[in-house]
PDB file of C-alpha atoms in Angstrom:
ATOM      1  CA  UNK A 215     201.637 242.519  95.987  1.00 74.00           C
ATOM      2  CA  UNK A 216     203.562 242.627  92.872  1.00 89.00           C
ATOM      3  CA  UNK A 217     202.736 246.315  92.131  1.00 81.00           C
ATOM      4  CA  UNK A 218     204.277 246.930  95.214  1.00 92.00           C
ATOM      5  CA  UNK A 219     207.299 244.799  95.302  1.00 95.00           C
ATOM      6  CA  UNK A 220     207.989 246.326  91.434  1.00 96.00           C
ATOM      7  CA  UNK A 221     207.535 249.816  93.109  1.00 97.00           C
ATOM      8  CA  UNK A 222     210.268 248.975  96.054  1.00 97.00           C
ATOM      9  CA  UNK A 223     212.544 247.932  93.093  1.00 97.00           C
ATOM     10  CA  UNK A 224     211.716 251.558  91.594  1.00 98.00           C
ATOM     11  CA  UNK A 225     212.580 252.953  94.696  1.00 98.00           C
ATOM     12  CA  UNK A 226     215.789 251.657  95.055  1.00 98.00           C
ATOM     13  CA  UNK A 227     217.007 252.633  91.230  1.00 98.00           C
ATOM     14  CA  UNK A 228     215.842 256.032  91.900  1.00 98.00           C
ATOM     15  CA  UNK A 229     218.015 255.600  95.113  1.00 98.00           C
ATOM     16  CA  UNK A 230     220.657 254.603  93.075  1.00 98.00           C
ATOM     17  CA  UNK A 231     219.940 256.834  89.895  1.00 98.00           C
ATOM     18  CA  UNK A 232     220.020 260.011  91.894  1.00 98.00           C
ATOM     19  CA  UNK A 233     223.262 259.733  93.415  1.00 98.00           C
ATOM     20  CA  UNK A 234     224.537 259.444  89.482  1.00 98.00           C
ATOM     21  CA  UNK A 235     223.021 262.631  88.231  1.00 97.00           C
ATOM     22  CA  UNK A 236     224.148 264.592  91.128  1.00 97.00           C
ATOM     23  CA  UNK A 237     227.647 263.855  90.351  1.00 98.00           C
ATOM     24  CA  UNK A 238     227.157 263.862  86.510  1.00 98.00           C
ATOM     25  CA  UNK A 239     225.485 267.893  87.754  1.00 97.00           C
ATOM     26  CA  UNK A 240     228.467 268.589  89.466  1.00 97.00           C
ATOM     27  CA  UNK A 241     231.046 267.715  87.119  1.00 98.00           C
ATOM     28  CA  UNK A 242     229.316 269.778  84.118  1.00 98.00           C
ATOM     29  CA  UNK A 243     228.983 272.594  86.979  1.00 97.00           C
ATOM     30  CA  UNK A 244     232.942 272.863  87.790  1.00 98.00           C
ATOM     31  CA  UNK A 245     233.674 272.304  83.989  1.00 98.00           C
ATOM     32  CA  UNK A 246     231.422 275.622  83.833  1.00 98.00           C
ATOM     33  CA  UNK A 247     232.824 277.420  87.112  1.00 98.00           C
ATOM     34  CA  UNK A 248     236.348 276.141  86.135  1.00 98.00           C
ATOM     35  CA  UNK A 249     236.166 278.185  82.834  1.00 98.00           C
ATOM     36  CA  UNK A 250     235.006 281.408  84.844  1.00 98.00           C
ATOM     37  CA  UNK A 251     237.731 280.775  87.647  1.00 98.00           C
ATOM     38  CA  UNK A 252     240.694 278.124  87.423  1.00 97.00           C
ATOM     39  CA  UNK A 253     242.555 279.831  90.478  1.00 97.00           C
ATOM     40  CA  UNK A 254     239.478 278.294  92.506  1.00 97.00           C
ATOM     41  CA  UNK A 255     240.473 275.003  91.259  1.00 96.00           C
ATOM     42  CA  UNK A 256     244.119 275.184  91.451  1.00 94.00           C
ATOM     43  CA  UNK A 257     244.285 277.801  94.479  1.00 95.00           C
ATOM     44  CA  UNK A 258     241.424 276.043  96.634  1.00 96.00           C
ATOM     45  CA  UNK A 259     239.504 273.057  95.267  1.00 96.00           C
ATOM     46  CA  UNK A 260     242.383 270.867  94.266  1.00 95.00           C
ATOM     47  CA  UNK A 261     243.857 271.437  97.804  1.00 94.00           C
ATOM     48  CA  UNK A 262     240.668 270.806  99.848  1.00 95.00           C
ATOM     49  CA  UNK A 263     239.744 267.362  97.600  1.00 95.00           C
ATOM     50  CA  UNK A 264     243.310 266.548  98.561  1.00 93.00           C
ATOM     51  CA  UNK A 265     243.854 266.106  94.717  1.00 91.00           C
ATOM     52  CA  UNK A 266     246.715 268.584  93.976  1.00 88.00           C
ATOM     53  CA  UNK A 267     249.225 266.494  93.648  1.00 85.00           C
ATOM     54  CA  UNK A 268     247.188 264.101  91.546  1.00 81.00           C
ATOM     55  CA  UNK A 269     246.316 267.031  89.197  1.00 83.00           C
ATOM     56  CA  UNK A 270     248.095 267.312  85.883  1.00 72.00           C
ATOM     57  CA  UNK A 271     248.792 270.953  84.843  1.00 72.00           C
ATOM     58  CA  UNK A 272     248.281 270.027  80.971  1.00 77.00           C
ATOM     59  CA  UNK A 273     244.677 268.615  81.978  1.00 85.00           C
ATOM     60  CA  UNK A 274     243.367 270.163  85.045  1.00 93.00           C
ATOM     61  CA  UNK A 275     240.196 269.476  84.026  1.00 94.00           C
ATOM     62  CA  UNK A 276     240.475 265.513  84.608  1.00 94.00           C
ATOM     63  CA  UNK A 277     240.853 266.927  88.163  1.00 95.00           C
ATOM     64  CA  UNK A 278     238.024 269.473  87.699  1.00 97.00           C
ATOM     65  CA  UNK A 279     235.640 266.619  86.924  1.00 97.00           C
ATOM     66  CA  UNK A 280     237.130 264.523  90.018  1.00 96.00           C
ATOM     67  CA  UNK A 281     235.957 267.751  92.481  1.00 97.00           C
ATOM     68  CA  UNK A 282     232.833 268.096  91.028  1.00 97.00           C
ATOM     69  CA  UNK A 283     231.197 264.290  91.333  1.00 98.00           C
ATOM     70  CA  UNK A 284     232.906 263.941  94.691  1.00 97.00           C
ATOM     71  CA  UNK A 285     231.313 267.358  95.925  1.00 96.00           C
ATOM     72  CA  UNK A 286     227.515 266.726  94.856  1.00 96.00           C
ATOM     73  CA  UNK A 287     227.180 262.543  94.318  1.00 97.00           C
ATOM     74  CA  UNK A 288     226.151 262.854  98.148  1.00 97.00           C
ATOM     75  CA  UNK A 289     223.940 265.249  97.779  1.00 96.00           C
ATOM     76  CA  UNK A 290     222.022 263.130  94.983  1.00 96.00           C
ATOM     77  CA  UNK A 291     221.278 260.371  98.021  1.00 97.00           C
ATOM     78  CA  UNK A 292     218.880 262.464 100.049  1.00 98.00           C
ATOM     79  CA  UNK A 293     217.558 263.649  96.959  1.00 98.00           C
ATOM     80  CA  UNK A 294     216.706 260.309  95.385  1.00 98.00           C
ATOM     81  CA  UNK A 295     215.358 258.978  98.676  1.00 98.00           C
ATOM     82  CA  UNK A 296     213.256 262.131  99.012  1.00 98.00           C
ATOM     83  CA  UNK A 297     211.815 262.054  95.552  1.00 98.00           C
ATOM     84  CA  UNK A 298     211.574 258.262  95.446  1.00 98.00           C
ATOM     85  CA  UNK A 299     209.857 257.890  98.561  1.00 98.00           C
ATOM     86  CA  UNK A 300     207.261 260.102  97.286  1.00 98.00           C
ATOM     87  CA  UNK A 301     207.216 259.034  93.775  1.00 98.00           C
ATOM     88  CA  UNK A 302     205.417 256.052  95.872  1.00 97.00           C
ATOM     89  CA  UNK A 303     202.114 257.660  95.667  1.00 97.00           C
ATOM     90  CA  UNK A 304     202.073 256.397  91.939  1.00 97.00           C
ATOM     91  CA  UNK A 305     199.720 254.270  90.459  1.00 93.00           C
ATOM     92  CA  UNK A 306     202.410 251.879  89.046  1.00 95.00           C
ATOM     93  CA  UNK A 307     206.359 251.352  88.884  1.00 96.00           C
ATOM     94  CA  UNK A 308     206.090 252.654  85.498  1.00 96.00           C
ATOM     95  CA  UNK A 309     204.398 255.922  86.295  1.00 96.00           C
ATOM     96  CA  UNK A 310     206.639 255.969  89.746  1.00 97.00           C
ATOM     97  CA  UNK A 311     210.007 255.602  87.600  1.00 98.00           C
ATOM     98  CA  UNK A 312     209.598 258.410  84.751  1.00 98.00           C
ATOM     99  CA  UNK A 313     207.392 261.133  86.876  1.00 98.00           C
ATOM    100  CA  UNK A 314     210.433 260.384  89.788  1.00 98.00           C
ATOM    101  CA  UNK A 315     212.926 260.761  86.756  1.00 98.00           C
ATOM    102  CA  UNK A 316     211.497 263.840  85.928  1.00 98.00           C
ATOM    103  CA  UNK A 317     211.109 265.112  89.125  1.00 98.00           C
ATOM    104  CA  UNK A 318     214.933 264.617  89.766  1.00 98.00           C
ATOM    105  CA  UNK A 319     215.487 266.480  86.438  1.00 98.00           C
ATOM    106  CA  UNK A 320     213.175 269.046  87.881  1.00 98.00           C
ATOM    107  CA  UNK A 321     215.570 269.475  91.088  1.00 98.00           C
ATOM    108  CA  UNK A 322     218.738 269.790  88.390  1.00 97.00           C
ATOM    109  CA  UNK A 323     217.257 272.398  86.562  1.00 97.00           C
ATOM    110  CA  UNK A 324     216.396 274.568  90.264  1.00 98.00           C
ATOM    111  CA  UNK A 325     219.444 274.291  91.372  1.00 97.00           C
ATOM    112  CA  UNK A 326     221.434 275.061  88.049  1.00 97.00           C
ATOM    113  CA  UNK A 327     219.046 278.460  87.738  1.00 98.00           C
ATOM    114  CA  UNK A 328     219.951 278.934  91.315  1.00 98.00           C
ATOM    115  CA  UNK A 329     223.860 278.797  90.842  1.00 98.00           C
ATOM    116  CA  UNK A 330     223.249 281.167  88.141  1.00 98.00           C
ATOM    117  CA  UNK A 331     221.752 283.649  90.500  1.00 98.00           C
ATOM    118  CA  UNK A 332     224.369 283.263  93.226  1.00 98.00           C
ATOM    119  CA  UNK A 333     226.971 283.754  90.022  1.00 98.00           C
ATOM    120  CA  UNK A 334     225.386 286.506  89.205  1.00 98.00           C
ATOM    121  CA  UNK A 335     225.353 287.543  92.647  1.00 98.00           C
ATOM    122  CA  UNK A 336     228.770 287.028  93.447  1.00 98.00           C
ATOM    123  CA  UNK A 337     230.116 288.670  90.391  1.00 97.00           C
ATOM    124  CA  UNK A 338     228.289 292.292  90.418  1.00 97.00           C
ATOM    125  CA  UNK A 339     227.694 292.205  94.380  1.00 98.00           C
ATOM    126  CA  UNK A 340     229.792 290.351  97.041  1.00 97.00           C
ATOM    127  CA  UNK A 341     232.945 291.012  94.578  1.00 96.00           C
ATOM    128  CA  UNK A 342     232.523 294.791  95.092  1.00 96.00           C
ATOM    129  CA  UNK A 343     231.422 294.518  98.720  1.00 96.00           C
ATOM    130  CA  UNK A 344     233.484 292.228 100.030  1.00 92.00           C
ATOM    131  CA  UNK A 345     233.294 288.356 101.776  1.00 96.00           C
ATOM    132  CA  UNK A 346     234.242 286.828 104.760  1.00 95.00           C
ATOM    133  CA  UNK A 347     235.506 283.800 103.409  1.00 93.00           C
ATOM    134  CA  UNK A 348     239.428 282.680 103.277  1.00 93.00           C
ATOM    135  CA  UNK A 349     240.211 283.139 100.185  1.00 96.00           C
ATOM    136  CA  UNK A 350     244.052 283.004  99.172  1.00 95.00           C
ATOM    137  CA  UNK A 351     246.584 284.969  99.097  1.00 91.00           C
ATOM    138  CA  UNK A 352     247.623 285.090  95.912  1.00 94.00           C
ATOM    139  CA  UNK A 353     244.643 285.650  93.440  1.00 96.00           C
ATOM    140  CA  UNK A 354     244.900 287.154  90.497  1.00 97.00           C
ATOM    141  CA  UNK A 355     241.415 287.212  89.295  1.00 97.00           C
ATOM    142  CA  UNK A 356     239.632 288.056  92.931  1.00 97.00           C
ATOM    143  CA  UNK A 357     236.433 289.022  91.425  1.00 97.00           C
ATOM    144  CA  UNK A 358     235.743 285.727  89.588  1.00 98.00           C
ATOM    145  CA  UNK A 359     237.065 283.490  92.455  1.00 98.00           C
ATOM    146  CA  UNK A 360     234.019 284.951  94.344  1.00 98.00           C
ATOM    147  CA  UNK A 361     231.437 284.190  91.785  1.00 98.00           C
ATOM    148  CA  UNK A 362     232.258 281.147  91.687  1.00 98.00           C
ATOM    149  CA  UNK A 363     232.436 280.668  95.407  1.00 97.00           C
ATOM    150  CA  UNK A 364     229.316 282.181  95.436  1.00 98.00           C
ATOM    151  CA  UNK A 365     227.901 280.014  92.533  1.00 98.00           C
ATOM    152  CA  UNK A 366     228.654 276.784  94.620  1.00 96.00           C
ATOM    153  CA  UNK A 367     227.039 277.787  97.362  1.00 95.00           C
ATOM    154  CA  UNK A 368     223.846 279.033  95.634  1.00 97.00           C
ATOM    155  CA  UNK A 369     223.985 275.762  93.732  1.00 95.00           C
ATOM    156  CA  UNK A 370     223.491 273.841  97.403  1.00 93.00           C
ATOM    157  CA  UNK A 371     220.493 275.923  98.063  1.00 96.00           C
ATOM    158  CA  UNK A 372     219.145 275.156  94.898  1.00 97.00           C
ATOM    159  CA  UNK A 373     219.511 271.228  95.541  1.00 95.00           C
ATOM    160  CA  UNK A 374     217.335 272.066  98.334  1.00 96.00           C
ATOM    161  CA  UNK A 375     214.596 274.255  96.877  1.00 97.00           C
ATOM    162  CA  UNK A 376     214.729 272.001  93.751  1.00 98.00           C
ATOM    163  CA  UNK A 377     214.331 268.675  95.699  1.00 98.00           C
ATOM    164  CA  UNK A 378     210.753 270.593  97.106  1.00 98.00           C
ATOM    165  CA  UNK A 379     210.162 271.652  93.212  1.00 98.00           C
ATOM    166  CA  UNK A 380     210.608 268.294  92.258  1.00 98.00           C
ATOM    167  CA  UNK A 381     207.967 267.048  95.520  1.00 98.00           C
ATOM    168  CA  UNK A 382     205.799 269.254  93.879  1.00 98.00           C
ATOM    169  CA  UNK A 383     205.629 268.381  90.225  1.00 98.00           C
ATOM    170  CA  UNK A 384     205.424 264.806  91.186  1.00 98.00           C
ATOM    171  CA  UNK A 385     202.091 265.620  93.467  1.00 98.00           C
ATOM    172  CA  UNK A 386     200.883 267.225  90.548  1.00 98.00           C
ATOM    173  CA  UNK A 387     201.653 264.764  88.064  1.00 97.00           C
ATOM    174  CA  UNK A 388     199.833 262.288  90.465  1.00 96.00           C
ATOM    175  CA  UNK A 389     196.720 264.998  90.357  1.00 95.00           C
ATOM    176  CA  UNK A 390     197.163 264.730  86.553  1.00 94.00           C
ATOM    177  CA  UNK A 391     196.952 261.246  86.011  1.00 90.00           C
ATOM    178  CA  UNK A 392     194.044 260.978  88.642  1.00 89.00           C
ATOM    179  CA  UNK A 393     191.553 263.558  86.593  1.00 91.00           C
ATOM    180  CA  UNK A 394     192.694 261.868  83.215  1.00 88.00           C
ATOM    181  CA  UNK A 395     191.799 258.473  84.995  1.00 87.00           C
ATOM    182  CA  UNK A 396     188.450 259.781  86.343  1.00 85.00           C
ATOM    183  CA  UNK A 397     187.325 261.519  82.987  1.00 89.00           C
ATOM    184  CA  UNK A 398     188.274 258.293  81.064  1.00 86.00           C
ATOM    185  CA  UNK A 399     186.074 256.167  83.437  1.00 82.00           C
ATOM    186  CA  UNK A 400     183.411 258.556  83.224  1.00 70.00           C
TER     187      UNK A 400
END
């Protein structure tokens, strides 16, 4: 009863944990994707967080950082739930807490790699061909506005494909300590 209560309590910091990271993720991303592209800050972001009047020309990036937790903390819930709930298979909250921690790290890294491609993607691709999005009127820098547009959006995907990484690698660590349990006890 005590294992399990202690794993419960692991749950609900991973709950709690994963939220954190995504937002700590996103504001590193837009400090990244604000470098490549400030007119999708200034010319779109700032306007749809509602934070353009809050937004101090001599330090966007106070704003940038503001965009980026409130854009991906949420998507850090599911996550944490996802990976918690199966870092449950576990032996023991100890084992649950660092294999979940990884596994969360493990989702980070997927869907960093992933904005990377859709960068990539957006930059010597969908800026030659063309989007459907809105974008505004008066860009300067068209070509980089779309990478980064397309960088976000890759980045999403990548939360997704990196929350089933992170499934994964905590299965497997669960497989690992198993056979190191089994050959010790034989």
């Amino acid at each position: 009863m005590k294992n399990k209560m202690k794993k419960f309590l692991i749950l609900l910091l991973i709950i709690g944990i994963a939220p954190l990271m995504g937002g700590l993720y996103g504001i590193l991303n837009d400090q990244l994707t604000y470098t490549i592209s400030p007119e999708y800050y200034t010319k779109f972001k700032f306007y749809q967080f509602g934070l353009i009047d809050l937004v101090n020309d001599t330090n966007p990036r106070i704003g940038v950082s503001a965009v980026g937790f409130l854009a991906t903390w949420w998507v850090g819930l599911p996550i944490g739930i996802i990976l918690g709930l199966v870092g449950l298979i576990h032996k023991n909250s100890k084992q649950m807490f660092y294999v979940s921690l990884r596994a969360i790290l493990v989702t980070v890294i997927v869907a960093f790699i992933t904005g990377l491609i859709g960068l990539a993607y957006g930059k010597f691709y969908l800026a030659d061909t063309g989007v459907n999005w809105w974008l505004p009127e008066n860009l300067i820098d068209t070509r980089n506005f779309i990478a980064v547009g397309s960088m976000h959006n890759f980045s999403y995907l990548g939360g997704l494909t990196g929350v089933i990484a992170g499934m994964i690698y905590s299965i497997r660590q669960k497989q690992k300590y198993a056979k190191k349990e089994k050959n010790a006890s034989a």
